[in-house]
Amino acid sequence: MTAHPSLEPGRTSVRFARNGAYADDTTPLADGDEVAMIPPVSGGAANRRVLELRAEPFDEAILADLTARLATPEDGAAVGFLGRTRVTPGTPAPGQEAEALRHAERAVESLEYEAHESMAVGVLGEIADEIAARFGVERVAIVHRTGEVPLGEVSIAVVAVSPHRDAAFEAARYAIDETKARAPIWKAERFSDGHVWIGQAARTGPEERS
């Protein structure tokens, strides 16, 4: 900024990216890294929501990326949740009990997710609306994988930001619970010689809560 003092007033609005991902301005660089300076985007203020299905893998760093996209200076809390694939089998979907029994005591090798994508994003939007109405949290992210997800990798990321921590915790918990119960996203556990669909009948609306 010393060489271009006229840019100084906008410095706090500039974000940095390293190799296609947002990065802090203290992030070390290596030879060959691509660095971008990101001025304010056309949306103006911080994004209110990030609701996505992604076929591409993502890892724990997504929580920092989503928080940077959502948070404003007024937000004193950011709560993040990651769901990861695990080796132990889940509860088989109705009608899959016999197939699950055939794979009893075997280790899951990977998970595969399928979705009705346009409907799923719509349901995520409904959940975000409910979070705003119930908890006053306007800025929330729900990002879910599709396709094959190897063991130990992230399958879903949730972030909620708000001025106060209680609302952020409640919003994040509501987001993951309702996504699992309502979004048309289906999970199959893959074994060496077959697969088992996991889950239960989708709930078509929000659960009544006291």
PDB file of C-alpha atoms in Angstrom:
ATOM      1  CA  MET A   1       0.000   0.000   0.000  1.00  0.00           C
ATOM      2  CA  THR A   2       2.991   2.304   0.442  1.00  0.00           C
ATOM      3  CA  ALA A   3       3.507   2.409  -3.336  1.00  0.00           C
ATOM      4  CA  HIS A   4      -0.216   3.042  -3.962  1.00  0.00           C
ATOM      5  CA  PRO A   5      -1.631   5.053  -1.045  1.00  0.00           C
ATOM      6  CA  SER A   6      -4.945   5.600  -2.843  1.00  0.00           C
ATOM      7  CA  LEU A   7      -5.717   1.896  -2.291  1.00  0.00           C
ATOM      8  CA  GLU A   8      -5.310   2.114   1.496  1.00  0.00           C
ATOM      9  CA  PRO A   9      -8.996   2.869   2.312  1.00  0.00           C
ATOM     10  CA  GLY A  10     -10.078  -0.393   0.688  1.00  0.00           C
ATOM     11  CA  ARG A  11      -7.386  -2.586   2.268  1.00  0.00           C
ATOM     12  CA  THR A  12      -9.677  -4.116   4.926  1.00  0.00           C
ATOM     13  CA  SER A  13     -12.056  -5.334   2.204  1.00  0.00           C
ATOM     14  CA  VAL A  14      -9.395  -7.222   0.238  1.00  0.00           C
ATOM     15  CA  ARG A  15      -9.213 -10.994   0.654  1.00  0.00           C
ATOM     16  CA  PHE A  16      -6.352 -13.240  -0.414  1.00  0.00           C
ATOM     17  CA  ALA A  17      -6.337 -16.607  -2.155  1.00  0.00           C
ATOM     18  CA  ARG A  18      -3.534 -19.139  -2.542  1.00  0.00           C
ATOM     19  CA  ASN A  19      -3.845 -21.789  -5.241  1.00  0.00           C
ATOM     20  CA  GLY A  20      -7.551 -21.212  -5.667  1.00  0.00           C
ATOM     21  CA  ALA A  21      -8.538 -21.211  -1.978  1.00  0.00           C
ATOM     22  CA  TYR A  22      -8.977 -18.334   0.458  1.00  0.00           C
ATOM     23  CA  ALA A  23      -5.953 -17.867   2.715  1.00  0.00           C
ATOM     24  CA  ASP A  24      -4.915 -15.636   5.581  1.00  0.00           C
ATOM     25  CA  ASP A  25      -2.502 -12.820   4.751  1.00  0.00           C
ATOM     26  CA  THR A  26       0.133 -14.527   6.934  1.00  0.00           C
ATOM     27  CA  THR A  27       0.007 -17.813   4.975  1.00  0.00           C
ATOM     28  CA  PRO A  28       3.526 -18.865   3.869  1.00  0.00           C
ATOM     29  CA  LEU A  29       4.084 -19.078   0.113  1.00  0.00           C
ATOM     30  CA  ALA A  30       6.134 -21.567  -1.901  1.00  0.00           C
ATOM     31  CA  ASP A  31       7.608 -21.392  -5.366  1.00  0.00           C
ATOM     32  CA  GLY A  32       4.911 -21.826  -7.970  1.00  0.00           C
ATOM     33  CA  ASP A  33       2.007 -20.742  -5.740  1.00  0.00           C
ATOM     34  CA  GLU A  34      -0.720 -18.723  -7.428  1.00  0.00           C
ATOM     35  CA  VAL A  35      -1.729 -15.724  -5.332  1.00  0.00           C
ATOM     36  CA  ALA A  36      -4.819 -13.622  -5.935  1.00  0.00           C
ATOM     37  CA  MET A  37      -6.000 -10.430  -4.264  1.00  0.00           C
ATOM     38  CA  ILE A  38      -9.812 -10.476  -4.145  1.00  0.00           C
ATOM     39  CA  PRO A  39     -11.553  -7.076  -4.047  1.00  0.00           C
ATOM     40  CA  PRO A  40     -15.147  -6.753  -2.820  1.00  0.00           C
ATOM     41  CA  VAL A  41     -17.448  -8.979  -4.869  1.00  0.00           C
ATOM     42  CA  SER A  42     -20.638  -7.824  -6.526  1.00  0.00           C
ATOM     43  CA  GLY A  43     -22.785  -9.129  -3.684  1.00  0.00           C
ATOM     44  CA  GLY A  44     -21.498  -6.416  -1.383  1.00  0.00           C
ATOM     45  CA  ALA A  45     -21.864  -7.593   2.214  1.00  0.00           C
ATOM     46  CA  ALA A  46     -20.894 -11.050   3.431  1.00  0.00           C
ATOM     47  CA  ASN A  47     -22.840 -13.942   1.939  1.00  0.00           C
ATOM     48  CA  ARG A  48     -25.920 -14.850   3.949  1.00  0.00           C
ATOM     49  CA  ARG A  49     -25.921 -18.485   2.905  1.00  0.00           C
ATOM     50  CA  VAL A  50     -23.811 -21.121   1.213  1.00  0.00           C
ATOM     51  CA  LEU A  51     -25.937 -24.155   0.272  1.00  0.00           C
ATOM     52  CA  GLU A  52     -24.186 -26.569  -2.051  1.00  0.00           C
ATOM     53  CA  LEU A  53     -23.734 -30.145  -3.186  1.00  0.00           C
ATOM     54  CA  ARG A  54     -20.192 -30.898  -4.342  1.00  0.00           C
ATOM     55  CA  ALA A  55     -18.802 -33.860  -6.226  1.00  0.00           C
ATOM     56  CA  GLU A  56     -15.247 -32.648  -5.557  1.00  0.00           C
ATOM     57  CA  PRO A  57     -13.562 -33.613  -2.264  1.00  0.00           C
ATOM     58  CA  PHE A  58     -13.049 -31.059   0.480  1.00  0.00           C
ATOM     59  CA  ASP A  59     -11.331 -31.293   3.846  1.00  0.00           C
ATOM     60  CA  GLU A  60     -11.268 -29.605   7.240  1.00  0.00           C
ATOM     61  CA  ALA A  61     -10.073 -26.334   5.707  1.00  0.00           C
ATOM     62  CA  ILE A  62     -13.567 -25.769   4.352  1.00  0.00           C
ATOM     63  CA  LEU A  63     -14.671 -24.568   7.788  1.00  0.00           C
ATOM     64  CA  ALA A  64     -12.254 -21.643   7.644  1.00  0.00           C
ATOM     65  CA  ASP A  65     -13.231 -20.890   4.043  1.00  0.00           C
ATOM     66  CA  LEU A  66     -16.945 -20.865   4.831  1.00  0.00           C
ATOM     67  CA  THR A  67     -16.466 -18.769   7.956  1.00  0.00           C
ATOM     68  CA  ALA A  68     -14.513 -16.194   5.952  1.00  0.00           C
ATOM     69  CA  ARG A  69     -17.326 -16.047   3.384  1.00  0.00           C
ATOM     70  CA  LEU A  70     -20.106 -15.678   5.960  1.00  0.00           C
ATOM     71  CA  ALA A  71     -18.807 -13.721   8.927  1.00  0.00           C
ATOM     72  CA  THR A  72     -19.140  -9.983   9.453  1.00  0.00           C
ATOM     73  CA  PRO A  73     -17.432  -7.763  12.042  1.00  0.00           C
ATOM     74  CA  GLU A  74     -20.585  -7.992  14.182  1.00  0.00           C
ATOM     75  CA  ASP A  75     -20.300 -11.779  14.532  1.00  0.00           C
ATOM     76  CA  GLY A  76     -18.746 -12.973  17.771  1.00  0.00           C
ATOM     77  CA  ALA A  77     -19.340 -16.679  17.199  1.00  0.00           C
ATOM     78  CA  ALA A  78     -18.699 -19.153  14.409  1.00  0.00           C
ATOM     79  CA  VAL A  79     -19.659 -22.798  14.956  1.00  0.00           C
ATOM     80  CA  GLY A  80     -18.539 -25.446  12.495  1.00  0.00           C
ATOM     81  CA  PHE A  81     -19.390 -29.130  12.129  1.00  0.00           C
ATOM     82  CA  LEU A  82     -17.793 -31.805   9.952  1.00  0.00           C
ATOM     83  CA  GLY A  83     -19.307 -35.199   9.179  1.00  0.00           C
ATOM     84  CA  ARG A  84     -16.758 -37.893   8.241  1.00  0.00           C
ATOM     85  CA  THR A  85     -17.162 -41.366   6.779  1.00  0.00           C
ATOM     86  CA  ARG A  86     -16.581 -44.167   9.274  1.00  0.00           C
ATOM     87  CA  VAL A  87     -15.741 -47.845   9.075  1.00  0.00           C
ATOM     88  CA  THR A  88     -18.619 -49.108  11.246  1.00  0.00           C
ATOM     89  CA  PRO A  89     -21.939 -49.800   9.464  1.00  0.00           C
ATOM     90  CA  GLY A  90     -25.021 -47.669  10.028  1.00  0.00           C
ATOM     91  CA  THR A  91     -28.687 -48.605  10.232  1.00  0.00           C
ATOM     92  CA  PRO A  92     -29.922 -50.182   6.982  1.00  0.00           C
ATOM     93  CA  ALA A  93     -32.780 -48.551   5.118  1.00  0.00           C
ATOM     94  CA  PRO A  94     -36.130 -50.361   5.166  1.00  0.00           C
ATOM     95  CA  GLY A  95     -35.892 -53.347   2.834  1.00  0.00           C
ATOM     96  CA  GLN A  96     -32.105 -53.540   3.118  1.00  0.00           C
ATOM     97  CA  GLU A  97     -31.998 -55.667   6.267  1.00  0.00           C
ATOM     98  CA  ALA A  98     -31.157 -58.941   4.485  1.00  0.00           C
ATOM     99  CA  GLU A  99     -28.336 -57.339   2.522  1.00  0.00           C
ATOM    100  CA  ALA A 100     -27.003 -55.733   5.697  1.00  0.00           C
ATOM    101  CA  LEU A 101     -27.049 -59.118   7.431  1.00  0.00           C
ATOM    102  CA  ARG A 102     -25.007 -60.566   4.579  1.00  0.00           C
ATOM    103  CA  HIS A 103     -22.307 -57.984   5.280  1.00  0.00           C
ATOM    104  CA  ALA A 104     -22.511 -58.227   9.071  1.00  0.00           C
ATOM    105  CA  GLU A 105     -19.199 -57.758  10.890  1.00  0.00           C
ATOM    106  CA  ARG A 106     -17.478 -56.591   7.717  1.00  0.00           C
ATOM    107  CA  ALA A 107     -15.723 -53.244   7.501  1.00  0.00           C
ATOM    108  CA  VAL A 108     -17.183 -50.550   5.294  1.00  0.00           C
ATOM    109  CA  GLU A 109     -14.742 -49.686   2.489  1.00  0.00           C
ATOM    110  CA  SER A 110     -16.271 -46.378   1.351  1.00  0.00           C
ATOM    111  CA  LEU A 111     -19.531 -44.484   1.198  1.00  0.00           C
ATOM    112  CA  GLU A 112     -21.369 -43.260  -1.863  1.00  0.00           C
ATOM    113  CA  TYR A 113     -23.893 -40.435  -1.915  1.00  0.00           C
ATOM    114  CA  GLU A 114     -26.594 -39.822  -4.489  1.00  0.00           C
ATOM    115  CA  ALA A 115     -28.977 -36.869  -4.466  1.00  0.00           C
ATOM    116  CA  HIS A 116     -31.931 -35.281  -6.178  1.00  0.00           C
ATOM    117  CA  GLU A 117     -29.771 -32.210  -6.515  1.00  0.00           C
ATOM    118  CA  SER A 118     -32.233 -29.437  -7.317  1.00  0.00           C
ATOM    119  CA  MET A 119     -34.679 -30.649  -4.683  1.00  0.00           C
ATOM    120  CA  ALA A 120     -31.907 -31.112  -2.112  1.00  0.00           C
ATOM    121  CA  VAL A 121     -30.700 -27.528  -2.528  1.00  0.00           C
ATOM    122  CA  GLY A 122     -34.305 -26.365  -2.169  1.00  0.00           C
ATOM    123  CA  VAL A 123     -34.684 -28.294   1.091  1.00  0.00           C
ATOM    124  CA  LEU A 124     -31.424 -26.800   2.372  1.00  0.00           C
ATOM    125  CA  GLY A 125     -32.899 -23.388   1.628  1.00  0.00           C
ATOM    126  CA  GLU A 126     -35.998 -24.246   3.661  1.00  0.00           C
ATOM    127  CA  ILE A 127     -33.785 -25.345   6.553  1.00  0.00           C
ATOM    128  CA  ALA A 128     -31.850 -22.076   6.360  1.00  0.00           C
ATOM    129  CA  ASP A 129     -35.151 -20.153   6.438  1.00  0.00           C
ATOM    130  CA  GLU A 130     -36.182 -22.061   9.555  1.00  0.00           C
ATOM    131  CA  ILE A 131     -32.840 -21.353  11.220  1.00  0.00           C
ATOM    132  CA  ALA A 132     -33.340 -17.637  10.634  1.00  0.00           C
ATOM    133  CA  ALA A 133     -36.878 -17.769  12.033  1.00  0.00           C
ATOM    134  CA  ARG A 134     -36.094 -19.958  15.058  1.00  0.00           C
ATOM    135  CA  PHE A 135     -32.666 -18.722  16.123  1.00  0.00           C
ATOM    136  CA  GLY A 136     -32.193 -15.371  14.397  1.00  0.00           C
ATOM    137  CA  VAL A 137     -29.133 -16.708  12.554  1.00  0.00           C
ATOM    138  CA  GLU A 138     -29.067 -15.409   8.983  1.00  0.00           C
ATOM    139  CA  ARG A 139     -25.626 -16.607   7.899  1.00  0.00           C
ATOM    140  CA  VAL A 140     -25.299 -20.363   7.536  1.00  0.00           C
ATOM    141  CA  ALA A 141     -23.519 -22.827   5.255  1.00  0.00           C
ATOM    142  CA  ILE A 142     -24.397 -26.431   4.467  1.00  0.00           C
ATOM    143  CA  VAL A 143     -22.114 -28.181   1.965  1.00  0.00           C
ATOM    144  CA  HIS A 144     -22.636 -31.899   1.226  1.00  0.00           C
ATOM    145  CA  ARG A 145     -20.568 -34.296  -0.857  1.00  0.00           C
ATOM    146  CA  THR A 146     -21.958 -36.453  -3.638  1.00  0.00           C
ATOM    147  CA  GLY A 147     -20.326 -39.461  -5.257  1.00  0.00           C
ATOM    148  CA  GLU A 148     -17.867 -41.817  -3.589  1.00  0.00           C
ATOM    149  CA  VAL A 149     -16.293 -40.638  -0.333  1.00  0.00           C
ATOM    150  CA  PRO A 150     -13.417 -42.777   1.028  1.00  0.00           C
ATOM    151  CA  LEU A 151     -13.192 -43.636   4.711  1.00  0.00           C
ATOM    152  CA  GLY A 152     -12.097 -40.800   6.951  1.00  0.00           C
ATOM    153  CA  GLU A 153     -12.925 -38.056   4.470  1.00  0.00           C
ATOM    154  CA  VAL A 154     -15.404 -35.243   5.021  1.00  0.00           C
ATOM    155  CA  SER A 155     -18.922 -35.807   3.705  1.00  0.00           C
ATOM    156  CA  ILE A 156     -20.670 -32.693   5.056  1.00  0.00           C
ATOM    157  CA  ALA A 157     -19.671 -29.309   6.461  1.00  0.00           C
ATOM    158  CA  VAL A 158     -21.921 -26.927   8.387  1.00  0.00           C
ATOM    159  CA  VAL A 159     -21.068 -23.424   9.579  1.00  0.00           C
ATOM    160  CA  ALA A 160     -23.281 -20.963  11.457  1.00  0.00           C
ATOM    161  CA  VAL A 161     -22.132 -17.480  12.445  1.00  0.00           C
ATOM    162  CA  SER A 162     -23.914 -14.973  14.652  1.00  0.00           C
ATOM    163  CA  PRO A 163     -23.193 -12.283  17.215  1.00  0.00           C
ATOM    164  CA  HIS A 164     -23.717 -14.767  20.085  1.00  0.00           C
ATOM    165  CA  ARG A 165     -22.531 -18.340  20.628  1.00  0.00           C
ATOM    166  CA  ASP A 166     -25.763 -19.911  21.892  1.00  0.00           C
ATOM    167  CA  ALA A 167     -27.615 -19.074  18.677  1.00  0.00           C
ATOM    168  CA  ALA A 168     -24.695 -20.256  16.539  1.00  0.00           C
ATOM    169  CA  PHE A 169     -24.544 -23.617  18.350  1.00  0.00           C
ATOM    170  CA  GLU A 170     -28.302 -24.125  18.033  1.00  0.00           C
ATOM    171  CA  ALA A 171     -28.287 -23.161  14.365  1.00  0.00           C
ATOM    172  CA  ALA A 172     -25.442 -25.534  13.488  1.00  0.00           C
ATOM    173  CA  ARG A 173     -27.095 -28.438  15.327  1.00  0.00           C
ATOM    174  CA  TYR A 174     -30.430 -27.767  13.640  1.00  0.00           C
ATOM    175  CA  ALA A 175     -28.741 -27.576  10.234  1.00  0.00           C
ATOM    176  CA  ILE A 176     -27.077 -30.992  10.462  1.00  0.00           C
ATOM    177  CA  ASP A 177     -30.038 -32.740  12.109  1.00  0.00           C
ATOM    178  CA  GLU A 178     -32.585 -31.458   9.597  1.00  0.00           C
ATOM    179  CA  THR A 179     -30.303 -32.052   6.604  1.00  0.00           C
ATOM    180  CA  LYS A 180     -29.870 -35.705   7.572  1.00  0.00           C
ATOM    181  CA  ALA A 181     -33.600 -36.133   8.208  1.00  0.00           C
ATOM    182  CA  ARG A 182     -35.056 -34.276   5.209  1.00  0.00           C
ATOM    183  CA  ALA A 183     -32.677 -33.618   2.320  1.00  0.00           C
ATOM    184  CA  PRO A 184     -33.085 -36.141  -0.562  1.00  0.00           C
ATOM    185  CA  ILE A 185     -29.487 -37.341  -0.273  1.00  0.00           C
ATOM    186  CA  TRP A 186     -29.007 -41.104  -0.122  1.00  0.00           C
ATOM    187  CA  LYS A 187     -26.061 -42.990   1.342  1.00  0.00           C
ATOM    188  CA  ALA A 188     -24.777 -46.445   0.433  1.00  0.00           C
ATOM    189  CA  GLU A 189     -22.094 -48.293   2.350  1.00  0.00           C
ATOM    190  CA  ARG A 190     -19.740 -50.031  -0.070  1.00  0.00           C
ATOM    191  CA  PHE A 191     -18.216 -53.432   0.640  1.00  0.00           C
ATOM    192  CA  SER A 192     -15.900 -55.564  -1.496  1.00  0.00           C
ATOM    193  CA  ASP A 193     -18.826 -57.582  -2.871  1.00  0.00           C
ATOM    194  CA  GLY A 194     -21.821 -55.272  -2.674  1.00  0.00           C
ATOM    195  CA  HIS A 195     -23.459 -52.325  -0.964  1.00  0.00           C
ATOM    196  CA  VAL A 196     -26.153 -51.493   1.588  1.00  0.00           C
ATOM    197  CA  TRP A 197     -28.364 -48.405   1.483  1.00  0.00           C
ATOM    198  CA  ILE A 198     -28.504 -46.617   4.831  1.00  0.00           C
ATOM    199  CA  GLY A 199     -31.176 -44.453   6.446  1.00  0.00           C
ATOM    200  CA  GLN A 200     -34.879 -44.107   7.011  1.00  0.00           C
ATOM    201  CA  ALA A 201     -37.901 -42.540   5.364  1.00  0.00           C
ATOM    202  CA  ALA A 202     -37.360 -38.827   4.798  1.00  0.00           C
ATOM    203  CA  ARG A 203     -39.198 -36.393   7.025  1.00  0.00           C
ATOM    204  CA  THR A 204     -41.085 -33.964   4.790  1.00  0.00           C
ATOM    205  CA  GLY A 205     -40.971 -30.957   7.105  1.00  0.00           C
ATOM    206  CA  PRO A 206     -39.432 -29.576  10.280  1.00  0.00           C
ATOM    207  CA  GLU A 207     -39.749 -31.564  13.463  1.00  0.00           C
ATOM    208  CA  GLU A 208     -41.948 -29.980  16.105  1.00  0.00           C
ATOM    209  CA  ARG A 209     -39.753 -28.757  18.935  1.00  0.00           C
ATOM    210  CA  SER A 210     -40.768 -27.501  22.339  1.00  0.00           C
TER     211      SER A 210
END
